[in-house]
Amino acid sequence: MTPGSRDARSDGASFDVVIVGAGFAGLYQLHRLRDLGFSVRVFEAGGGVGGTWYWNRYPGARCDIESVDYSYSFSPELEQEWTWTERYAAQPEILSYLEHVADRFDLRRDIQFDTRIASAHFDEATGRWALETEAGESVSATYCVMATGCLSSTKVPEVPGVDAFAGPTFHTGRWPHEPVDFTGQRVGVIGTGSSAIQSIPHIARQAESVVIFQRTPNFSVPAWNHPLDPEYVAEVKASYPERRELCRQSQAGFPITGEPGTAREASEEERAEQFGEKWQEGGLRFLGAFADLLIDPEANDAASEFLRSKIRERVEDPEVAALLSPSAYPCGTKRLCVDIGYYETFNRDNVTLVDIRSAPIEEITKTGVVTAAATYEFDTLVFATGFDAMTGALSSIDIVGTGGRSLKEKWQEGPRSYLGLAVAEFPNLFLITGPGSPSVLSNMVVSIEQHVDWITDCLVHLRTADLGRIEATEEAEEEWVTLVAAVADFTLFPRANSWYIGANVEGKPRVFMPYIGGVNTYRAQCDEIAANDYAGFSLGA
Ligand SMILES: Cc1cc2nc3c(=O)[nH]c(=O)nc-3n(C[C@H](O)[C@H](O)[C@H](O)COP(=O)(O)OP(=O)(O)OC[C@H]3O[C@@H](n4cnc5c(N)ncnc54)[C@H](O)[C@@H]3O)c2cc1C
């Protein structure tokens, strides 16, 4: 039996810590806590490690933070022995990396795969969490760490007949393990977010025809992806300690040196030059062109117009280019996408763009998709409709705290947390990259490592002080929620109907979920709170 295989059941067992999820977050949390002598068990719904990179196997799936930075920093040995091959690694390479990490640090023996946690109830009498799996196993733990992922709960189109289609349907976030062959197929793709932008060029190269249903166009910048030059890799490896520190001390978790000026103070020519340079650098760095891009509407208009001009250059048909050009929100306030040949794909004869803003999808039928304007027949459907972001995975577990109230009920009007790490009424429960932390607005690996380290230090502190309970206070939570909203209101982010705000899920409350204060500021705030005897938390035996 492989250690950590699905046979390693733990019914009735008790642990110091139960971790839910075995992606970047769960793996590192297990490593840290086990090394410090805590008894730990990880439960993972998937059949292997990797989280996002286990599930999202669609063609073209890649990271959009450069690989050398989208990786763990906790082990200098790991940093030196792993060699990334591309500027933006593709899913198989990232999954191999995480599998390597699991093997190298012997993590699998404490992970139970194919096991979904259905409920977690805090037992006032024992001061412990009682968890139950979907299969009915129960375990208990003093502490529970939710490493369930910000983008792990998939969302299907909210239209009638979503299950009616007779041919194969695929969700980008639950892609089969074997490659899907689209040769000779008439394919319909619903959605034009990041996963669609990455997968459509691949699907279009194979399929007989592809029809793309777009409700809201996204801004996208080229990745200019390329194999990594060995000399560059050697340079990065030699300078990792400084590079990682730059990431930790940056706004978004990637290494940017120098302070950009403001677009407001720049002349037309200086703006054009700076946008052009950033465009050539490629990827998310574009948003670093000016310091005020996400704050000042005029600065943002200039950047948005620059990006639209690039769409017009890349797409031959002006009508299609116009449809692909976002105009209803400031660039960067919905996640900026990073593409390899997305816009050029619309110059192909076998690709059609359908605007479902003006003529919405009315129904999915046995044979295709019916919009208010036309009927389309397909052999295969692809749902690139994203995720119930940030709260979806947590809300689908029945988590019940001290007052008998579930987390889902508590968050009915929008998520409330202290630091995105803890929730009042839910003692000894920790969230990794929860709502209210920088999370999805950052290089997630940097944010994950920071949360894991903070939680680990906290548990060591409690153990050393002979304490066994920690809970965020209502007052600290209220103050934090207010701060998160105030910082967001200072920016242009709330102007977009994005998944940051829950707008992609019908009925989800519109609350801006991530903290935009920056990973540097946020880290300092978390450290100060810990140094200040965990200010805002009540600690007990
Ligand atoms: C296609 C794609 C590309 C991305 N690219 C980037 C990028 O370039 N840079 C970046 O910073 N971020 C990126 N992200 C965000 C990405 O999710 C994070 O970077 C990171 O992988 C999150 O790790 P995690 O461990 O927190 O969560 P995940 O990797 O999502 O892992 C969570 C795990 O928890 C499991 N789980 C959830 N609920 C339960 C339950 N009830 N019981 C048992 N198991 C459960 C899930 O099965 C999953 O395996 C991307 C996301 C996607 C979808």
Coordinates of C-alpha atoms and ligand atoms in Angstrom, one line a residue:
M1 CA 0.0 0.0 0.0
T2 CA 1.4 3.4 -0.9
P3 CA 1.7 5.6 2.2
G4 CA -1.1 8.2 2.1
S5 CA -3.1 6.2 -0.3
R6 CA -6.9 6.1 -0.3
D7 CA -6.7 3.0 2.0
A8 CA -5.2 4.9 4.8
R9 CA -8.4 5.7 6.6
S10 CA -8.7 7.5 9.8
D11 CA -12.2 6.9 11.1
G12 CA -12.5 7.8 14.7
A13 CA -9.0 9.2 15.0
S14 CA -8.0 12.4 16.7
F15 CA -5.3 14.8 15.7
D16 CA -3.8 18.1 16.8
V17 CA -4.6 19.5 13.4
V18 CA -6.8 18.6 10.5
I19 CA -6.0 20.3 7.2
V20 CA -8.5 20.3 4.4
G21 CA -7.0 20.5 0.9
A22 CA -3.7 19.3 -0.5
G23 CA -2.8 22.2 -2.9
F24 CA 0.1 24.6 -2.4
A25 CA -1.4 25.6 0.9
G26 CA -2.2 22.2 2.5
L27 CA 1.1 20.7 1.5
Y28 CA 3.2 23.4 3.0
Q29 CA 1.0 23.5 6.2
L30 CA 1.4 19.8 6.7
H31 CA 5.2 20.0 6.2
R32 CA 5.6 22.8 8.8
L33 CA 3.3 21.4 11.5
R34 CA 4.5 17.8 11.2
D35 CA 8.1 19.0 11.5
L36 CA 7.3 20.7 14.7
G37 CA 5.8 17.5 16.2
F38 CA 2.1 18.2 15.8
S39 CA -0.1 15.2 14.8
V40 CA -1.7 16.2 11.5
R41 CA -4.0 14.7 8.9
V42 CA -4.8 16.2 5.5
F43 CA -8.1 15.4 3.7
E44 CA -8.2 16.0 0.0
A45 CA -11.2 15.5 -2.3
G46 CA -9.0 14.9 -5.3
G47 CA -7.1 11.7 -6.1
G48 CA -3.7 13.4 -5.8
V49 CA -1.9 16.4 -4.6
G50 CA -1.8 19.7 -6.4
G51 CA -5.2 21.4 -5.9
T52 CA -5.7 23.9 -8.7
W53 CA -3.0 22.1 -10.7
Y54 CA -4.6 18.7 -10.2
W55 CA -8.0 19.8 -11.4
N56 CA -7.3 22.4 -14.1
R57 CA -5.9 20.2 -16.9
Y58 CA -7.4 22.0 -19.8
P59 CA -5.3 22.6 -22.8
G60 CA -3.2 25.8 -22.4
A61 CA -3.5 25.9 -18.6
R62 CA -0.5 27.8 -17.2
C63 CA 0.4 30.1 -14.4
D64 CA 0.3 33.9 -15.1
I65 CA 2.9 34.7 -12.5
E66 CA 6.4 33.8 -13.7
S67 CA 7.3 30.2 -12.8
V68 CA 10.5 31.2 -10.9
D69 CA 8.4 33.3 -8.6
Y70 CA 5.3 31.1 -8.6
S71 CA 7.0 28.5 -6.4
Y72 CA 7.8 27.8 -2.7
S73 CA 10.6 29.7 -1.0
F74 CA 10.7 27.8 2.2
S75 CA 13.4 25.3 1.1
P76 CA 16.7 26.6 -0.4
E77 CA 17.5 23.0 -1.4
L78 CA 14.2 22.7 -3.3
E79 CA 14.8 26.0 -5.0
Q80 CA 18.2 24.8 -6.2
E81 CA 17.2 21.3 -7.3
W82 CA 14.0 22.3 -9.3
T83 CA 14.5 23.9 -12.7
W84 CA 11.6 25.6 -14.4
T85 CA 11.6 25.2 -18.2
E86 CA 9.3 28.1 -19.3
R87 CA 8.6 31.6 -18.3
Y88 CA 5.0 30.6 -17.5
A89 CA 5.0 26.9 -16.7
A90 CA 2.2 24.8 -18.1
Q91 CA -0.1 22.8 -15.8
P92 CA 1.8 19.4 -16.2
E93 CA 5.0 21.1 -15.0
I94 CA 3.5 22.8 -12.0
L95 CA 1.7 19.5 -11.1
S96 CA 5.0 17.6 -11.4
Y97 CA 6.6 20.2 -9.1
L98 CA 4.0 19.8 -6.4
E99 CA 4.2 16.0 -6.7
H100 CA 8.0 16.3 -6.3
V101 CA 7.4 18.4 -3.2
A102 CA 5.0 15.8 -1.8
D103 CA 7.6 13.1 -2.4
R104 CA 10.7 15.0 -1.3
F105 CA 9.1 16.0 2.0
D106 CA 7.4 12.6 2.4
L107 CA 4.0 14.3 2.7
R108 CA 1.7 11.7 1.1
R109 CA 1.6 9.4 4.2
D110 CA -0.4 11.9 6.1
I111 CA -2.9 12.8 3.3
Q112 CA -6.1 10.9 2.8
F113 CA -7.1 11.4 -0.9
D114 CA -10.5 11.0 -2.5
T115 CA -12.1 12.2 0.7
R116 CA -14.3 15.2 0.9
I117 CA -14.9 16.9 4.2
A118 CA -18.7 17.4 4.5
S119 CA -18.9 19.0 7.9
A120 CA -16.8 20.5 10.7
H121 CA -18.6 21.3 14.0
F122 CA -16.9 22.9 17.0
D123 CA -17.8 21.0 20.2
E124 CA -18.0 23.5 23.1
A125 CA -17.7 20.7 25.7
T126 CA -14.4 19.3 24.4
G127 CA -13.1 22.5 22.7
R128 CA -12.4 20.4 19.6
W129 CA -13.5 20.3 16.0
A130 CA -15.5 17.2 15.0
L131 CA -15.2 16.6 11.2
E132 CA -17.1 14.3 9.1
T133 CA -16.3 13.1 5.5
E134 CA -18.9 12.6 2.8
A135 CA -18.4 8.9 3.3
G136 CA -19.4 9.2 6.9
E137 CA -16.0 8.8 8.6
S138 CA -15.5 11.1 11.6
V139 CA -12.3 12.6 13.0
S140 CA -11.6 15.2 15.6
A141 CA -8.9 17.8 16.0
T142 CA -7.9 20.7 18.3
Y143 CA -7.3 22.9 15.3
C144 CA -8.7 22.9 11.8
V145 CA -7.0 24.6 8.9
M146 CA -9.0 25.2 5.8
A147 CA -6.6 25.1 2.8
T148 CA -9.6 24.6 0.5
G149 CA -8.5 27.1 -2.2
C150 CA -9.9 30.4 -3.5
L151 CA -10.6 29.0 -6.9
S152 CA -11.6 25.4 -6.3
S153 CA -15.4 25.4 -6.3
T154 CA -16.4 25.3 -9.9
K155 CA -19.4 27.1 -11.3
V156 CA -21.5 26.0 -14.3
P157 CA -23.6 28.4 -16.4
E158 CA -26.8 29.5 -14.7
V159 CA -29.1 28.8 -17.6
P160 CA -32.0 26.3 -18.0
G161 CA -31.0 22.9 -19.4
V162 CA -27.5 23.0 -18.2
D163 CA -27.5 19.2 -17.9
A164 CA -29.6 18.6 -21.0
F165 CA -26.8 18.5 -23.6
A166 CA -26.4 15.0 -25.0
G167 CA -22.7 15.2 -26.1
P168 CA -19.7 15.5 -23.9
T169 CA -19.4 18.6 -21.7
F170 CA -16.2 19.7 -20.0
H171 CA -15.6 22.2 -17.2
T172 CA -12.1 23.8 -17.4
G173 CA -11.8 23.4 -13.7
R174 CA -12.6 19.7 -13.7
W175 CA -10.8 18.6 -16.8
P176 CA -10.3 14.9 -17.5
H177 CA -6.9 13.4 -16.9
E178 CA -6.6 12.2 -20.5
P179 CA -6.3 14.8 -23.2
V180 CA -9.6 15.6 -24.9
D181 CA -9.4 15.3 -28.7
F182 CA -11.5 18.0 -30.4
T183 CA -10.6 16.9 -34.0
G184 CA -13.5 17.3 -36.4
Q185 CA -15.8 18.5 -33.6
R186 CA -18.1 21.5 -33.5
V187 CA -17.3 23.0 -30.1
G188 CA -19.2 25.6 -28.1
V189 CA -17.3 27.4 -25.4
I190 CA -19.2 29.3 -22.7
G191 CA -17.2 32.0 -20.9
T192 CA -14.3 34.3 -21.8
G193 CA -12.3 34.6 -18.5
S194 CA -8.8 33.5 -17.9
S195 CA -9.3 29.7 -18.5
A196 CA -11.2 30.4 -21.8
I197 CA -8.5 32.8 -22.9
Q198 CA -5.9 30.1 -22.3
S199 CA -7.8 27.2 -23.8
I200 CA -9.6 28.6 -26.8
P201 CA -6.5 29.0 -29.0
H202 CA -5.7 25.3 -28.4
I203 CA -9.3 24.1 -29.0
A204 CA -9.5 26.2 -32.2
R205 CA -6.4 24.7 -33.7
Q206 CA -8.0 21.2 -33.4
A207 CA -11.7 21.6 -33.8
E208 CA -13.7 21.8 -37.0
S209 CA -15.4 24.9 -35.6
V210 CA -15.6 26.9 -32.3
V211 CA -18.3 29.2 -31.2
I212 CA -17.4 31.3 -28.2
F213 CA -20.2 32.8 -26.1
Q214 CA -19.1 36.0 -24.4
R215 CA -21.0 38.0 -21.8
T216 CA -18.2 40.3 -20.7
P217 CA -14.9 40.8 -22.5
N218 CA -11.7 40.7 -20.5
F219 CA -8.5 42.7 -20.9
S220 CA -5.6 40.5 -21.8
V221 CA -1.9 41.1 -22.3
P222 CA 0.5 38.8 -24.1
A223 CA 2.6 36.4 -22.1
W224 CA 5.5 36.4 -24.5
N225 CA 6.1 33.0 -23.1
H226 CA 9.4 31.3 -23.9
P227 CA 11.7 28.5 -22.8
L228 CA 13.9 29.8 -19.9
D229 CA 17.5 30.4 -20.8
P230 CA 19.8 28.3 -18.5
E231 CA 21.9 31.4 -17.7
Y232 CA 18.8 33.3 -16.5
V233 CA 17.8 30.3 -14.4
A234 CA 21.2 30.1 -12.8
E235 CA 21.1 33.9 -12.1
V236 CA 17.7 33.5 -10.4
K237 CA 18.9 30.6 -8.4
A238 CA 21.9 32.5 -7.3
S239 CA 19.9 35.4 -6.1
Y240 CA 16.8 33.6 -4.7
P241 CA 17.1 34.9 -1.1
E242 CA 17.0 38.6 -2.3
R243 CA 14.4 37.8 -5.0
R244 CA 12.1 36.2 -2.5
E245 CA 12.5 39.0 -0.1
L246 CA 11.6 41.5 -2.9
C247 CA 8.4 39.5 -3.4
R248 CA 7.5 39.5 0.3
Q249 CA 8.1 43.2 0.5
S250 CA 6.1 44.1 -2.7
Q251 CA 2.5 45.0 -3.2
A252 CA 1.5 42.0 -5.2
G253 CA 4.1 39.3 -4.4
F254 CA 6.3 39.5 -7.4
P255 CA 9.7 41.1 -7.7
I256 CA 9.4 44.6 -9.0
T257 CA 12.2 47.1 -8.3
G258 CA 11.8 50.9 -8.5
E259 CA 8.8 53.1 -7.8
P260 CA 6.7 53.9 -10.9
G261 CA 5.6 57.5 -11.4
T262 CA 2.0 58.5 -11.9
A263 CA 0.2 58.6 -15.2
R264 CA -1.5 61.8 -14.1
E265 CA 1.9 63.5 -14.0
A266 CA 3.2 62.0 -17.3
S267 CA 2.8 63.5 -20.7
E268 CA 0.9 61.7 -23.5
E269 CA 4.2 60.6 -25.0
E270 CA 5.6 59.4 -21.7
R271 CA 2.4 57.4 -21.1
A272 CA 2.6 55.8 -24.5
E273 CA 6.2 55.0 -24.1
Q274 CA 5.7 53.4 -20.6
F275 CA 2.6 51.4 -21.7
G276 CA 4.5 50.2 -24.8
E277 CA 7.5 49.1 -22.6
K278 CA 5.3 47.3 -20.2
W279 CA 3.4 45.7 -23.0
Q280 CA 6.6 44.4 -24.4
E281 CA 7.6 43.0 -21.0
G282 CA 4.3 41.1 -21.0
G283 CA 2.1 39.6 -18.4
L284 CA 0.8 41.2 -15.2
R285 CA 3.7 43.7 -15.1
F286 CA 1.5 45.9 -17.3
L287 CA -0.4 47.0 -14.3
G288 CA 2.8 48.3 -12.8
A289 CA 3.3 50.9 -15.6
F290 CA 2.1 53.7 -13.3
A291 CA 1.4 53.9 -9.6
D292 CA -2.1 55.4 -10.0
L293 CA -3.5 53.0 -12.6
L294 CA -5.9 51.3 -10.2
I295 CA -6.7 54.5 -8.3
D296 CA -7.2 57.3 -10.8
P297 CA -9.9 57.0 -13.4
E298 CA -8.1 59.1 -15.9
A299 CA -4.9 57.2 -15.6
N300 CA -6.9 54.0 -15.9
D301 CA -8.7 55.3 -19.0
A302 CA -5.4 55.8 -20.7
A303 CA -4.2 52.3 -19.9
S304 CA -7.6 50.8 -20.9
E305 CA -7.5 52.7 -24.2
F306 CA -3.9 51.5 -24.9
L307 CA -5.1 47.9 -24.3
R308 CA -8.1 48.3 -26.6
S309 CA -5.8 49.7 -29.3
K310 CA -3.8 46.5 -29.1
I311 CA -6.9 44.4 -29.5
R312 CA -7.7 46.4 -32.7
E313 CA -4.2 45.7 -34.0
R314 CA -4.5 42.0 -33.3
V315 CA -8.0 41.3 -34.5
E316 CA -8.6 41.8 -38.2
D317 CA -12.4 42.3 -38.2
P318 CA -13.2 45.6 -36.6
E319 CA -16.6 44.4 -35.4
V320 CA -15.1 41.4 -33.7
A321 CA -12.4 43.6 -32.2
A322 CA -15.0 46.0 -30.8
L323 CA -16.9 43.1 -29.2
L324 CA -13.7 41.8 -27.6
S325 CA -12.9 45.3 -26.2
P326 CA -14.0 45.9 -22.7
S327 CA -15.5 49.3 -22.0
A328 CA -17.7 48.8 -19.0
Y329 CA -15.0 48.7 -16.3
P330 CA -11.5 49.9 -15.7
C331 CA -8.7 47.6 -16.8
G332 CA -7.2 45.6 -13.9
T333 CA -10.3 45.7 -11.8
K334 CA -11.3 42.3 -13.2
R335 CA -8.4 39.9 -13.2
L336 CA -6.1 40.9 -16.0
C337 CA -5.6 37.9 -18.3
V338 CA -2.3 36.8 -19.8
D339 CA -2.6 35.1 -23.2
I340 CA -0.7 33.3 -25.9
G341 CA -2.4 34.1 -29.2
Y342 CA -5.9 34.6 -27.9
Y343 CA -7.0 37.6 -30.0
E344 CA -5.3 36.2 -33.1
T345 CA -7.5 33.1 -32.8
F346 CA -10.5 35.3 -33.8
N347 CA -8.8 35.8 -37.2
R348 CA -9.3 32.1 -38.0
D349 CA -12.2 31.0 -40.3
N350 CA -13.4 28.3 -37.9
V351 CA -13.9 30.7 -34.9
T352 CA -17.1 32.7 -34.2
L353 CA -17.7 35.1 -31.3
V354 CA -21.2 35.4 -30.1
D355 CA -22.3 38.3 -27.8
I356 CA -24.6 37.0 -25.1
R357 CA -24.9 40.4 -23.4
S358 CA -27.2 41.6 -26.3
A359 CA -28.8 38.2 -26.9
P360 CA -28.5 36.1 -23.7
I361 CA -28.4 32.3 -23.7
E362 CA -32.0 31.1 -23.1
E363 CA -31.4 27.4 -22.9
I364 CA -28.9 24.6 -23.4
T365 CA -30.7 21.8 -25.3
K366 CA -29.8 18.2 -26.2
T367 CA -28.0 19.4 -29.3
G368 CA -26.7 22.8 -28.5
V369 CA -27.3 26.3 -27.3
V370 CA -30.2 28.6 -27.9
T371 CA -29.7 32.4 -27.5
A372 CA -32.3 35.1 -27.9
A373 CA -31.0 35.6 -31.4
A374 CA -30.1 32.2 -32.8
T375 CA -29.7 28.4 -32.3
Y376 CA -26.3 26.7 -32.4
E377 CA -25.6 23.0 -32.8
F378 CA -22.6 21.4 -31.2
D379 CA -20.8 18.0 -30.7
T380 CA -19.0 19.2 -27.5
L381 CA -19.5 21.9 -25.0
V382 CA -16.9 23.5 -22.8
F383 CA -17.8 25.5 -19.7
A384 CA -15.1 28.0 -19.0
T385 CA -17.4 29.6 -16.4
G386 CA -14.9 29.8 -13.5
F387 CA -15.5 29.5 -9.8
D388 CA -17.6 30.5 -6.8
A389 CA -14.5 32.3 -5.8
M390 CA -13.0 32.7 -2.3
T391 CA -16.1 31.5 -0.3
G392 CA -17.5 28.7 -2.5
A393 CA -15.3 25.9 -1.1
L394 CA -15.9 27.0 2.5
S395 CA -19.6 27.5 2.1
S396 CA -20.0 24.0 0.8
I397 CA -18.7 22.5 4.0
D398 CA -21.2 22.7 6.9
I399 CA -18.9 24.6 9.3
V400 CA -20.6 25.3 12.6
G401 CA -19.1 27.4 15.4
T402 CA -19.8 28.2 19.0
G403 CA -23.3 29.6 18.8
G404 CA -24.6 26.8 16.6
R405 CA -24.5 29.1 13.6
S406 CA -22.9 27.9 10.4
L407 CA -20.3 29.9 8.6
K408 CA -22.6 30.0 5.6
E409 CA -25.3 31.7 7.7
K410 CA -22.8 34.1 9.2
W411 CA -21.6 35.0 5.7
Q412 CA -25.0 35.5 4.2
E413 CA -24.4 39.2 3.8
G414 CA -20.8 38.7 2.6
P415 CA -17.7 37.1 4.2
R416 CA -16.5 38.5 7.5
S417 CA -13.2 37.6 9.0
Y418 CA -10.2 38.9 11.0
L419 CA -7.2 39.2 8.6
G420 CA -8.8 36.6 6.3
L421 CA -7.3 34.1 8.7
A422 CA -9.8 33.6 11.4
V423 CA -13.5 34.2 12.1
A424 CA -15.2 35.3 15.3
E425 CA -17.5 32.5 16.8
F426 CA -15.2 29.9 15.1
P427 CA -12.4 29.2 17.6
N428 CA -9.3 27.3 16.5
L429 CA -10.3 27.5 12.8
F430 CA -7.9 29.0 10.4
L431 CA -8.4 30.0 6.8
I432 CA -5.5 30.1 4.3
T433 CA -5.9 33.0 2.0
G434 CA -9.4 33.6 3.2
P435 CA -11.6 36.5 2.2
G436 CA -10.1 39.7 3.8
S437 CA -6.5 38.8 3.0
P438 CA -4.5 39.7 -0.2
S439 CA -5.0 36.2 -1.6
V440 CA -6.1 36.4 -5.3
L441 CA -4.7 39.9 -5.7
S442 CA -1.2 38.6 -5.2
N443 CA 1.2 35.9 -6.1
M444 CA -0.7 33.3 -4.2
V445 CA 2.3 31.2 -3.2
V446 CA 3.8 34.2 -1.4
S447 CA 0.5 34.8 0.4
I448 CA 0.1 31.1 1.2
E449 CA 3.5 30.8 2.7
Q450 CA 2.9 33.9 4.8
H451 CA -0.4 32.5 6.1
V452 CA 1.1 29.1 6.8
D453 CA 4.1 30.5 8.7
W454 CA 1.8 32.8 10.7
I455 CA -0.6 30.0 11.7
T456 CA 2.4 27.7 12.5
D457 CA 3.9 30.3 14.8
C458 CA 0.6 30.9 16.4
L459 CA 0.1 27.1 17.2
V460 CA 3.6 26.9 18.6
H461 CA 2.9 30.0 20.7
L462 CA -0.3 28.4 22.1
R463 CA 1.5 25.1 22.8
T464 CA 4.4 26.8 24.5
A465 CA 2.0 28.9 26.7
D466 CA 0.0 25.7 27.5
L467 CA -3.1 27.2 25.8
G468 CA -5.5 25.4 23.5
R469 CA -7.9 27.9 22.2
I470 CA -7.8 31.0 20.1
E471 CA -10.7 33.0 18.7
A472 CA -10.9 36.3 16.8
T473 CA -13.0 38.9 18.7
E474 CA -16.1 40.4 17.2
E475 CA -14.6 43.9 17.6
A476 CA -11.4 43.0 15.8
E477 CA -13.3 41.3 13.0
E478 CA -15.6 44.3 12.6
E479 CA -12.6 46.7 12.4
W480 CA -10.9 44.5 9.9
V481 CA -14.0 44.2 7.7
T482 CA -14.4 47.9 7.7
L483 CA -10.7 48.4 6.8
V484 CA -10.9 46.0 3.9
A485 CA -13.9 47.8 2.5
A486 CA -12.3 51.2 3.0
V487 CA -9.1 50.3 1.3
A488 CA -11.1 48.8 -1.6
D489 CA -13.2 52.0 -1.9
F490 CA -10.1 54.0 -2.3
T491 CA -9.4 52.2 -5.5
L492 CA -11.3 51.5 -8.8
F493 CA -11.8 47.8 -8.0
P494 CA -15.4 48.1 -6.7
R495 CA -16.4 49.6 -10.1
A496 CA -16.2 46.2 -11.8
N497 CA -18.8 43.4 -11.6
S498 CA -16.0 40.9 -11.0
W499 CA -15.7 37.6 -9.2
Y500 CA -13.6 39.6 -6.6
I501 CA -17.0 41.0 -5.6
G502 CA -19.1 37.8 -6.1
A503 CA -20.8 39.2 -9.2
N504 CA -20.3 36.0 -11.2
V505 CA -22.6 34.0 -8.9
E506 CA -26.3 34.7 -8.9
G507 CA -27.6 35.8 -5.5
K508 CA -24.1 36.1 -4.0
P509 CA -23.8 39.2 -1.9
R510 CA -21.7 42.0 -3.5
V511 CA -18.8 42.5 -1.1
F512 CA -15.3 43.2 -2.2
M513 CA -13.5 40.1 -0.8
P514 CA -9.7 40.5 -1.1
Y515 CA -7.6 43.0 0.9
I516 CA -5.9 45.4 -1.4
G517 CA -3.5 46.9 1.2
G518 CA -0.6 44.9 -0.4
V519 CA 1.2 41.8 0.7
N520 CA 4.0 43.9 2.3
T521 CA 1.6 46.0 4.4
Y522 CA -0.5 43.0 5.3
R523 CA 2.5 41.0 6.4
A524 CA 3.6 43.8 8.7
Q525 CA 0.0 44.0 10.1
C526 CA -0.1 40.3 10.8
D527 CA 3.4 40.3 12.4
E528 CA 2.5 43.2 14.6
I529 CA -0.7 41.5 15.8
A530 CA 1.3 38.4 16.7
A531 CA 4.0 40.4 18.4
N532 CA 1.4 42.2 20.4
D533 CA 0.2 39.0 22.1
Y534 CA -2.2 38.2 19.3
A535 CA -4.1 41.5 19.6
G536 CA -7.7 41.1 18.4
F537 CA -7.8 37.4 19.4
S538 CA -8.9 36.0 22.7
L539 CA -6.7 33.2 23.9
G540 CA -7.6 30.5 26.4
A541 CA -6.8 27.1 27.9
Ligands
LIG1 C1 -6.2 27.9 -14.0 C2 -5.7 28.7 -12.8 C3 -4.4 29.3 -12.9 C4 -3.9 30.0 -11.8 N1 -2.7 30.7 -12.0 C5 -2.2 31.3 -10.9 C6 -1.0 32.1 -11.0 O1 -0.4 32.1 -12.0 N2 -0.6 32.7 -9.9 C7 -1.3 32.7 -8.8 O2 -0.8 33.4 -7.8 N3 -2.4 32.0 -8.6 C8 -2.9 31.4 -9.7 N4 -4.1 30.7 -9.5 C9 -4.7 30.6 -8.2 C10 -4.4 29.2 -7.6 O3 -5.6 28.7 -7.1 C11 -3.4 29.4 -6.4 O4 -2.2 30.0 -6.9 C12 -3.0 28.1 -5.7 O5 -2.8 27.1 -6.5 C13 -4.0 27.9 -4.6 O6 -3.5 26.8 -3.7 P1 -4.4 26.4 -2.5 O7 -3.7 25.2 -1.9 O8 -4.7 27.5 -1.6 O9 -5.8 25.9 -3.1 P2 -6.1 24.9 -4.3 O10 -4.9 24.6 -5.1 O11 -7.4 25.3 -4.9 O12 -6.3 23.5 -3.4 C14 -7.4 23.4 -2.6 C15 -7.7 21.9 -2.5 O13 -8.7 21.7 -1.5 C16 -9.5 20.7 -1.9 N5 -10.8 20.8 -1.2 C17 -11.7 21.8 -1.2 N6 -12.8 21.6 -0.4 C18 -12.6 20.4 0.1 C19 -13.3 19.6 1.0 N7 -14.5 19.9 1.5 N8 -12.8 18.3 1.4 C20 -11.6 17.9 0.9 N9 -10.9 18.7 0.0 C21 -11.3 19.9 -0.3 C22 -9.7 20.8 -3.3 O14 -10.0 19.6 -3.9 C23 -8.3 21.3 -3.7 O15 -7.5 20.3 -4.2 C24 -4.6 30.0 -10.6 C25 -5.9 29.4 -10.5 C26 -6.4 28.7 -11.6 C27 -7.7 28.0 -11.5

